[in-house]
Coordinates of C-alpha atoms in Angstrom, one line a residue:
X1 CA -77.6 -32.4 155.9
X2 CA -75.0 -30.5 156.0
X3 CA -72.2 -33.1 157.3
X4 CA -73.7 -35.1 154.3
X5 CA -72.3 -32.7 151.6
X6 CA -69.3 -32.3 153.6
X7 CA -68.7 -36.1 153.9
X8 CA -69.6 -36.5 149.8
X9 CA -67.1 -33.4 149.2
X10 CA -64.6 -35.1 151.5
X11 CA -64.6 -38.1 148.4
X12 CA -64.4 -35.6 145.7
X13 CA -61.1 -34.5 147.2
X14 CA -59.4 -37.7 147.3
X15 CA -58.0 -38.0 144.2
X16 CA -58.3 -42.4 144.4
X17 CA -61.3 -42.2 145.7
X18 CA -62.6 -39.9 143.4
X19 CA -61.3 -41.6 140.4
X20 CA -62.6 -45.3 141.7
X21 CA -66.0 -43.8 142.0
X22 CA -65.9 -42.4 138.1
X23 CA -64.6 -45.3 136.5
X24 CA -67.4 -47.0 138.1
X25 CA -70.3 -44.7 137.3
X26 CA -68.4 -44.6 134.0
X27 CA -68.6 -48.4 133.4
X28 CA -72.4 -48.3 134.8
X29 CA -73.5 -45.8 131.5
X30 CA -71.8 -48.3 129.4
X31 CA -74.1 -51.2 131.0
X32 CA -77.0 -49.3 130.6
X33 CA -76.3 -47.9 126.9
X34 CA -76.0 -51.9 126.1
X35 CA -79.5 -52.3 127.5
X36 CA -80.7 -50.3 124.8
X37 CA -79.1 -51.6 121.2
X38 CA -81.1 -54.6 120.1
X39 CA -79.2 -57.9 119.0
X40 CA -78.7 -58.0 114.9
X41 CA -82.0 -59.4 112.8
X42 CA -84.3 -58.6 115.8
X43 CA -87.8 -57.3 114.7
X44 CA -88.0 -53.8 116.1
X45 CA -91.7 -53.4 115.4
X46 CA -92.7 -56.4 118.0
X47 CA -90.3 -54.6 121.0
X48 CA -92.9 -52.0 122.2
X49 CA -95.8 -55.0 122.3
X50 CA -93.6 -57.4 124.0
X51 CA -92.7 -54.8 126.6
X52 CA -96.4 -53.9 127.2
X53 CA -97.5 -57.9 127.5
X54 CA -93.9 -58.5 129.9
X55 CA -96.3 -55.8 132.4
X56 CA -99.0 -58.1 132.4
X57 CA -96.4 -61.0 134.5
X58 CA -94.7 -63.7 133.7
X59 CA -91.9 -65.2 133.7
X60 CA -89.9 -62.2 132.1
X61 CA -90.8 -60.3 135.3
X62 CA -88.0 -61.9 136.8
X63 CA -85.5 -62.2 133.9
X64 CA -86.0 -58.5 133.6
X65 CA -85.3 -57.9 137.2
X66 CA -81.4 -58.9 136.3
X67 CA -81.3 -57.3 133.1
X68 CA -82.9 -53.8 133.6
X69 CA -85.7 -54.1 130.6
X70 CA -82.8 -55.4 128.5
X71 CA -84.2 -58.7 128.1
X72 CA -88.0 -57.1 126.7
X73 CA -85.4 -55.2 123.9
X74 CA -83.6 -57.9 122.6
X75 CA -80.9 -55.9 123.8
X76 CA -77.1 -57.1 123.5
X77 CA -77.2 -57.3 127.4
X78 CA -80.6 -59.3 127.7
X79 CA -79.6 -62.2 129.9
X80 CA -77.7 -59.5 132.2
X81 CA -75.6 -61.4 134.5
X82 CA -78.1 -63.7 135.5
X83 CA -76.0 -66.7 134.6
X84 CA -73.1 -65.2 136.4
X85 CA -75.2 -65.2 139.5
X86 CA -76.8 -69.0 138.4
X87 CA -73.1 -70.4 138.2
X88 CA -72.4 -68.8 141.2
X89 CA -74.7 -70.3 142.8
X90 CA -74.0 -73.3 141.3
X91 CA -70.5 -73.7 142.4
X92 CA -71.0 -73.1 145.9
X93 CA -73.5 -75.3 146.3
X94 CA -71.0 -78.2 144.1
X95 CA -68.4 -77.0 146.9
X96 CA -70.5 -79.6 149.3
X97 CA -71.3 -82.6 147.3
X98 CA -67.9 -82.0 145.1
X99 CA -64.3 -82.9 147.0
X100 CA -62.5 -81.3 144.6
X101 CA -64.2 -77.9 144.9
X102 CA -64.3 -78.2 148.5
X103 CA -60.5 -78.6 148.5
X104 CA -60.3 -75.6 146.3
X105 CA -62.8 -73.3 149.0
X106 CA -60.3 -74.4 151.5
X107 CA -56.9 -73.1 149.3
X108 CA -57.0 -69.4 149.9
X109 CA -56.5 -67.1 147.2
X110 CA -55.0 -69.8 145.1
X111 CA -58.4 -72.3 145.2
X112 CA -60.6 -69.3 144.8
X113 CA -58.8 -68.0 141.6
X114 CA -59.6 -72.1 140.7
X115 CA -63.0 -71.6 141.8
X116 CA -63.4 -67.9 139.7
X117 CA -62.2 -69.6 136.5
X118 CA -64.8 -72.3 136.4
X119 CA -67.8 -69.7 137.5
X120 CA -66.6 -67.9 134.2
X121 CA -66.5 -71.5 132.2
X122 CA -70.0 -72.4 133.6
X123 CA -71.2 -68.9 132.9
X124 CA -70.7 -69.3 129.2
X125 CA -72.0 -72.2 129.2
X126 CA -75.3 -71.5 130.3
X127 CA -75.0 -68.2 128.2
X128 CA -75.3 -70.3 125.7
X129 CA -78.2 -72.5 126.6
X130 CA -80.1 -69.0 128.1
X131 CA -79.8 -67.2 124.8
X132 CA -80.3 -70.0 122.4
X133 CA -83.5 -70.9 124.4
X134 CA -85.0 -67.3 124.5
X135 CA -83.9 -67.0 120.3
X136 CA -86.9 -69.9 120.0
X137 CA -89.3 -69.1 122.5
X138 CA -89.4 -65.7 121.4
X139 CA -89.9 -67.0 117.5
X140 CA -92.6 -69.5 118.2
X141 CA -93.9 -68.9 122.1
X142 CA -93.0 -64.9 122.3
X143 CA -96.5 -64.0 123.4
X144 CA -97.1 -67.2 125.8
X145 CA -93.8 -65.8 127.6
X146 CA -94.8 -63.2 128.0
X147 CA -98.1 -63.7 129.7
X148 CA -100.2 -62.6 126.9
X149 CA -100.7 -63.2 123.0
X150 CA -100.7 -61.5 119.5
X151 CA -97.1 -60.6 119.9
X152 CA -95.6 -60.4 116.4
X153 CA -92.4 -62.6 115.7
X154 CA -89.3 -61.5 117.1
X155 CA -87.3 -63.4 115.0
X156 CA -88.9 -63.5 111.0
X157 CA -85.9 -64.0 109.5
X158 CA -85.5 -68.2 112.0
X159 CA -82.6 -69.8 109.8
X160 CA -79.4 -71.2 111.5
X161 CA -76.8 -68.4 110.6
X162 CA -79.3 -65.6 112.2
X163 CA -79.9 -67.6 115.2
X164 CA -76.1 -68.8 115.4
X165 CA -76.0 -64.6 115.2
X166 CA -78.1 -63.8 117.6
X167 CA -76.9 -66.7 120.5
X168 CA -73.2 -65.7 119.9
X169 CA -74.2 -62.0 120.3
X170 CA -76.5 -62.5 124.0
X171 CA -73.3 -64.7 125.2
X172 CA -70.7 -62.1 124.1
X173 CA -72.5 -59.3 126.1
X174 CA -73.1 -61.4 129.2
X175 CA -69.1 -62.1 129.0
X176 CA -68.6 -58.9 128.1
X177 CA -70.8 -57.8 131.5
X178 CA -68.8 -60.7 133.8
X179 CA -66.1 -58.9 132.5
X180 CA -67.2 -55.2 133.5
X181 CA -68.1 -56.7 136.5
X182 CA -64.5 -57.9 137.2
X183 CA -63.3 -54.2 136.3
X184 CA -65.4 -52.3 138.5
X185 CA -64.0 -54.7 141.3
X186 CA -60.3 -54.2 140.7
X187 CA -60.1 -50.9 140.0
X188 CA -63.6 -48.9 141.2
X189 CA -65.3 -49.2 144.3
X190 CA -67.8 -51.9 145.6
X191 CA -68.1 -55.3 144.4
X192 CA -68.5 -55.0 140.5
X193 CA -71.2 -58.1 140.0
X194 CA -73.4 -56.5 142.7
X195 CA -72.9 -52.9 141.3
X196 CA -74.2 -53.9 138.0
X197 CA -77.2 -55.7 139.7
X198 CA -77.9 -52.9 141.8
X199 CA -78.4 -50.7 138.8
X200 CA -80.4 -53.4 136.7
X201 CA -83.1 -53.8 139.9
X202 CA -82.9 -49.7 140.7
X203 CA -83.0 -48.3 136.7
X204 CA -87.1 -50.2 137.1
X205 CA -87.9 -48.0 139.9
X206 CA -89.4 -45.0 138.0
X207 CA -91.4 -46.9 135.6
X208 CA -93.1 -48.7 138.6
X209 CA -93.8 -45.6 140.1
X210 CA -95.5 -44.5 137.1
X211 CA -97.6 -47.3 136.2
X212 CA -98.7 -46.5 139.8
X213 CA -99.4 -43.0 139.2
X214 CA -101.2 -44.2 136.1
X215 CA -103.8 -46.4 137.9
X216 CA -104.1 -44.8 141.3
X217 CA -103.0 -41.3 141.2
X218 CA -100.8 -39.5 143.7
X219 CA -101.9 -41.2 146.7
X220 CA -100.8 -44.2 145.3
X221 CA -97.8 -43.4 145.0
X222 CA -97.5 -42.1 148.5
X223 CA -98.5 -45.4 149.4
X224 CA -95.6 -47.2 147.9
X225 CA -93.1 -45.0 148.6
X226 CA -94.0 -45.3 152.5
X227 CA -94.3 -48.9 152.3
X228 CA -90.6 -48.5 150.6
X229 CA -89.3 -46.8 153.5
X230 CA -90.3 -49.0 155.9
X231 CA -88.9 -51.5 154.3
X232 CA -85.8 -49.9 153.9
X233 CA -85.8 -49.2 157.5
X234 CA -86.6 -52.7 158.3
X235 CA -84.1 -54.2 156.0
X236 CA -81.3 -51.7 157.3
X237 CA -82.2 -53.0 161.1
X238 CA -82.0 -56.8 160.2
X239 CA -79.0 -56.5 157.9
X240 CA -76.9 -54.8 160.6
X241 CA -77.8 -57.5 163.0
X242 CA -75.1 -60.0 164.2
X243 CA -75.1 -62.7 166.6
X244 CA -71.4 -62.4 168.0
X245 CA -69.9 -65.8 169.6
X246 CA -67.1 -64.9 171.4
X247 CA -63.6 -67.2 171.1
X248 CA -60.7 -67.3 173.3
X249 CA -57.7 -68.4 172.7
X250 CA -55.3 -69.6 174.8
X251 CA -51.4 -68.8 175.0
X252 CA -49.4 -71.3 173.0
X253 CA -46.0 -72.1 172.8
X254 CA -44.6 -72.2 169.4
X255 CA -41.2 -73.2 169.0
X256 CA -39.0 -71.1 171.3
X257 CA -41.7 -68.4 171.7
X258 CA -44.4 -68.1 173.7
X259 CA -47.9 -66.7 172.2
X260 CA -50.4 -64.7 173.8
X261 CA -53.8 -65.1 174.0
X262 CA -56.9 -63.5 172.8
X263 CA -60.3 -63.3 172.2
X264 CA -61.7 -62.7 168.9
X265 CA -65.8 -63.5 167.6
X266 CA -68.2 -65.3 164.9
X267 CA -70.4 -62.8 163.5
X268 CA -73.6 -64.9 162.8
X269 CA -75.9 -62.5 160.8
X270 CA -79.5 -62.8 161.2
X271 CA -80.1 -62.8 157.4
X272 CA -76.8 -65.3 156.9
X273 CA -78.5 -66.0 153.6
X274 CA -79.4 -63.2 152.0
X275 CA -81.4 -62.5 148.8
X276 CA -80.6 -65.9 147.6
X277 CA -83.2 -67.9 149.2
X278 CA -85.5 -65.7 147.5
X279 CA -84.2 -65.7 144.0
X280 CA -84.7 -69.9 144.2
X281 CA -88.0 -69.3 145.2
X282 CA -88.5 -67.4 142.2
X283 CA -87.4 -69.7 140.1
X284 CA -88.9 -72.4 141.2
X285 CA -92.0 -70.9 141.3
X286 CA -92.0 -69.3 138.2
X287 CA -90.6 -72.5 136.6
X288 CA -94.4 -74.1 135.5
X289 CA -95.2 -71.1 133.9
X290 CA -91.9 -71.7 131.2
X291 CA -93.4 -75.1 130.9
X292 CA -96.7 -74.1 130.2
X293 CA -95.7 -71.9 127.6
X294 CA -95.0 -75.5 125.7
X295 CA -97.8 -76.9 126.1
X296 CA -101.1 -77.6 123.5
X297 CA -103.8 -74.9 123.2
X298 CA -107.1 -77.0 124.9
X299 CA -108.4 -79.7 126.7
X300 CA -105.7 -80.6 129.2
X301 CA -103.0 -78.2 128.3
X302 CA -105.4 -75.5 129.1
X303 CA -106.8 -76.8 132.2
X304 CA -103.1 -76.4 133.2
X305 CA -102.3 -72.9 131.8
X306 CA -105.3 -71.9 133.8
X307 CA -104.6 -73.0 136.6
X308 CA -101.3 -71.7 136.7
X309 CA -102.3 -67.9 135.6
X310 CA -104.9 -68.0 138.5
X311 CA -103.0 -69.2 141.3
X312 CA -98.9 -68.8 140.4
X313 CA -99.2 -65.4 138.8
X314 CA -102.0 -63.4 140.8
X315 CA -99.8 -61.9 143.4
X316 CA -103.1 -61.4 145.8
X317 CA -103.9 -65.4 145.4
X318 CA -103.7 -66.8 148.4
X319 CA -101.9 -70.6 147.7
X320 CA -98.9 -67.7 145.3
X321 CA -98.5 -65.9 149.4
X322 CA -98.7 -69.4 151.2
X323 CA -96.6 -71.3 148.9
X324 CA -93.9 -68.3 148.2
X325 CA -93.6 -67.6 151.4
X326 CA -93.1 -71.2 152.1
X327 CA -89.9 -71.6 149.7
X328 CA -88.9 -69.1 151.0
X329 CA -88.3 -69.9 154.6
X330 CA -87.0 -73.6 153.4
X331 CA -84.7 -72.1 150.7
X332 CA -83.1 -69.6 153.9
X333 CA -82.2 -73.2 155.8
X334 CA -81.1 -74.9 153.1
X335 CA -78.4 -72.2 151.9
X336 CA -77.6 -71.0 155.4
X337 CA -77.0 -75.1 156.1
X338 CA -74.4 -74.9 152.8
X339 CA -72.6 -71.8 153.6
X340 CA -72.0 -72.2 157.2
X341 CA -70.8 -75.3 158.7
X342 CA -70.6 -76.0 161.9
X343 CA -68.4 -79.3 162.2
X344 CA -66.0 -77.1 159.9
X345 CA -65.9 -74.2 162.0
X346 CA -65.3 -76.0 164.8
X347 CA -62.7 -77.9 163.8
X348 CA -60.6 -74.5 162.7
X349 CA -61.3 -72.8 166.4
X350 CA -60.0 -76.5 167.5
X351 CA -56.9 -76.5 165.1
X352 CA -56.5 -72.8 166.2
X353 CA -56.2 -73.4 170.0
X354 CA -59.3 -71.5 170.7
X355 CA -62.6 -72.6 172.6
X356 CA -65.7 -70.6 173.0
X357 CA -66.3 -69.7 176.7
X358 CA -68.3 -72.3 178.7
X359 CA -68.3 -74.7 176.0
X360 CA -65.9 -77.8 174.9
X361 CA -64.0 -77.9 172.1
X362 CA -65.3 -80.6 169.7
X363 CA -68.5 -82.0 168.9
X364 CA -70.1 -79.4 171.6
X365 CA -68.6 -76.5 170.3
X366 CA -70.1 -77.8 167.0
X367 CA -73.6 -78.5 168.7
X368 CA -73.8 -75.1 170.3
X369 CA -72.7 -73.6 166.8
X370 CA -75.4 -75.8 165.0
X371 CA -78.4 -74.6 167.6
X372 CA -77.5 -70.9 167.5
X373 CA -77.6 -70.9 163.5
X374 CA -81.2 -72.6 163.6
X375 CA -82.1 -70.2 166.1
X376 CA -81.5 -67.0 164.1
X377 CA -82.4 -68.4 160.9
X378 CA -85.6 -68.4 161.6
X379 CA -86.3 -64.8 162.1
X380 CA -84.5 -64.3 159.3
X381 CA -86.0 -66.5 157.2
X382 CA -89.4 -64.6 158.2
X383 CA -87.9 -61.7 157.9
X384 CA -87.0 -62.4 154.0
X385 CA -90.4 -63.6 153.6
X386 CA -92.3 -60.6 154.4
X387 CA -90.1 -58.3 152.7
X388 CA -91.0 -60.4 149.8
X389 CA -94.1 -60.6 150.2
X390 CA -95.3 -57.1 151.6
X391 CA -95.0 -55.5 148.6
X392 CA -97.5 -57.9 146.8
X393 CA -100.1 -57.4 149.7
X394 CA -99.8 -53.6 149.6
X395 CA -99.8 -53.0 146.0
X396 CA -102.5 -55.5 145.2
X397 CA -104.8 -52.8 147.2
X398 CA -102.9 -49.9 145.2
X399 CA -103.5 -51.2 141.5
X400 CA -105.1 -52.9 139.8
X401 CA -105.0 -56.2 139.3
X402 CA -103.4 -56.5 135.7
X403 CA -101.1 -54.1 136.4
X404 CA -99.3 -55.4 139.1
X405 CA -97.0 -58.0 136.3
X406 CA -94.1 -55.4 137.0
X407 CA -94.2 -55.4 141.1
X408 CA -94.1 -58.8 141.7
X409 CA -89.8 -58.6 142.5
X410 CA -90.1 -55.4 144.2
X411 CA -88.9 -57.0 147.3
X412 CA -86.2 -58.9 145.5
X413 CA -85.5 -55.3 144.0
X414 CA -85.5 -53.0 147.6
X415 CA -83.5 -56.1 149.4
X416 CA -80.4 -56.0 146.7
X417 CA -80.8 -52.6 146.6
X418 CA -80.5 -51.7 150.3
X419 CA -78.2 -54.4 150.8
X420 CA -75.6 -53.2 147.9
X421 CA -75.7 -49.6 148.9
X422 CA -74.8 -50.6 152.4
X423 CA -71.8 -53.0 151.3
X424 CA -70.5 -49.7 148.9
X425 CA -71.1 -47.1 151.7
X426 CA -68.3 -49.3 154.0
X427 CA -65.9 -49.1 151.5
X428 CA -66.4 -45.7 151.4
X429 CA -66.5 -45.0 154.9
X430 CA -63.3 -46.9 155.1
X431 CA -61.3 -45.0 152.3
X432 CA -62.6 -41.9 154.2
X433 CA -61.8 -43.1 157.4
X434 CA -58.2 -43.9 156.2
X435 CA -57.2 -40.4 155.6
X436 CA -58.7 -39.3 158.6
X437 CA -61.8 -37.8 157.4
X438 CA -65.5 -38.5 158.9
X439 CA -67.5 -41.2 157.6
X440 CA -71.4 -41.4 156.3
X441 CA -72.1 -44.6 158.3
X442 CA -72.0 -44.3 162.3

């Protein structure tokens, strides 16, 4: 404990370091103070109900998660920077099927300035969809969104200058967050889209623990916060976990000089996807119950809406584990395959003169690559799955059954949360480490 507080007075004394770290908890307050001032024309009266059906599940369970509660208070930041993460997502994934953006991914700095200026285009753009589909679902489906009904009108006052209002407003704070975001990078400490995520998933932390208080008591809440820590320890263990192929590379004669040789690795991490395979499980999954929100009251619409609230929103149902988990596990291939590739990585340790040990350059190096990556991304792949879906299993024997709307991300929430902390504590470390103090991480 004590080499703690000398280690967090050690970045107090750094006059960078400090000021990094204040501009960032600086720009943080002013995400969270937006979280809290409701778009213009918004009917303040149906907030508090809206907020208390959103608990019930849903699919603003997992808008929320991105927004920190913004989205149930109208708030200027409701969307979050959700469609930051979606166009994100986006592009990469073009990056495969498009040549263009492939040629860009391979350009350096210059093709990833390219690639950062159509993430913020395509952001906008679905800004704009996001925020002009939630001003009428909350006007004539508020209650069905949120899981339950009697939900008084968000938006009374529906004509096209209000709602022309309300969109422009939802976009302007989500470019207004991309922009914070971009700040916090350049001039605080960590990477500024993951900061203001890790403080949207972390700021819903003490309401769960007191809806848990509220329907089991202390030892309820004992319970949860051990199952927390041993996920924390878990995810800690796998996210530290590399698989190191080692390269050599031979000496080279360039010109009239002669290089030397040496030997360098791959880190393959076990979780090479990370959250992401879980976050397009979520949405696929949580994708009929936006549809069913549409649909007519009775006969077959109902038959549907039924069947959906019974088996994609009871976190205990067996076919929501099976069929989560599931999408999971093919979601973790399916990125891992688009974000590592092995015929490319080959070809650069070719181009570079290098060869892995015991193994020919060429289509065997790229074989060998190809079966180690299916190799760990399976544990890993597992490994996301249960830290999803532990905290489903474990609180559906906590709470009560209604009540458990509001834990259905918790893994999403510990895995960004952990993995974010870790990613800001090595930049730390390394500031610390440059001016030859002692660092927090061993």
């Amino acid at each position: 404990m004590g080499r703690i507080l000398q280690n967090i007075a050690n970045i107090f004394r750094i006059e960078d370091l400090r000021s990094k770290i204040l501009f960032t908890l600086g720009m943080l307050v002013v995400y969270r103070l937006g979280a809290f001032i409701p778009a213009p024309g918004i009917n303040l009266e149906a907030i508090r109900p809206l907020q208390e059906a959103a608990e019930d599940g849903g699919i603003l369970n997992f808008l929320q998660l991105f927004s920190g509660g913004a989205l149930t208070q109208f708030a200027i930041f409701s969307l979050g920077i959700f469609p930051y993460i979606t166009a994100s997502i986006i592009m990469q994934v073009m990056g495969v099927v498009v040549p263009r953006i492939e040629q860009w991914q391979q350009q350096g700095a210059v093709g990833q300035r390219k690639i950062n200026q159509w993430t913020r285009y395509l952001t906008i753009g679905i800004a704009l969809i996001q925020s002009t589909g939630f001003a009428f679902l909350f006007h004539n489906q508020g209650g069905g969104l949120a899981g339950s009904t009697g939900i008084p009108d968000l938006l009374p006052d529906f004509t096209a200058p209000r709602v022309g209002l309300v969109v422009l407003t939802l976009t302007a704070g989500t470019a207004l967050l991309m922009w914070m975001g971009e700040l916090i990078t350049q001039k605080g400490i960590g990477n500024g889209m993951s900061i203001i995520i890790f403080a949207a998933v972390v700021s819903s932390l003490p309401n769960q623990f007191s809806l848990v208080k509220g329907n089991s008591g202390w030892p309820g809440v004992f319970e949860v916060l051990a199952m927390y820590l041993v996920l924390l320890v878990l995810i800690v263990f796998v996210e530290q976990g590399q698989r190191r192929i080692p390269v050599q590379f031979a000496k080279r004669v360039v010109g009239r000089r002669m290089t030397t040789g040496g030997s360098t690795y791959i880190p393959l991490k076990v979780n090479q996807s990370g959250v992401i395979p879980i976050i397009f499980a979520s949405s696929v999954l949580y994708l009929p119950q936006l549809i069913v929100v549409v649909l007519p009251s009775g006969g077959w619409g109902e038959a549907i809406r039924t069947w959906t609230n019974d088996h994609l929103l009871r976190y205990d149902d067996p076919f929501y584990l099976v069929f989560f988990g599931l999408l999971i596990i093919g979601f973790a291939y399916f990125y891992t395959a688009i974000s590592f590739d092995p015929v490319k990585q080959a070809d650069n340790i070719r181009k570079q003169g290098g060869f892995v040990p015991g193994i020919r350059p060429g289509r065997p190096t790229e074989r060998y690559l190809a079966h180690i990556l299916s190799r760990i991304t399976l544990p890993g792949s597992l490994f996301l799955a249960l830290i999803a879906l532990t905290p489903a299993v474990v609180i559906g024997n906590i709470v009560p059954t209604s009540t458990q709307g509001i834990f259905s991300f918790t893994g999403i929430s510990i895995l960004i949360a952990v993995g974010v902390a870790l990613e800001t504590m090595k930049q730390i470390d390394s500031q610390l480490m440059l001016r030859n103090y002692e660092g927090f991480l061993k």
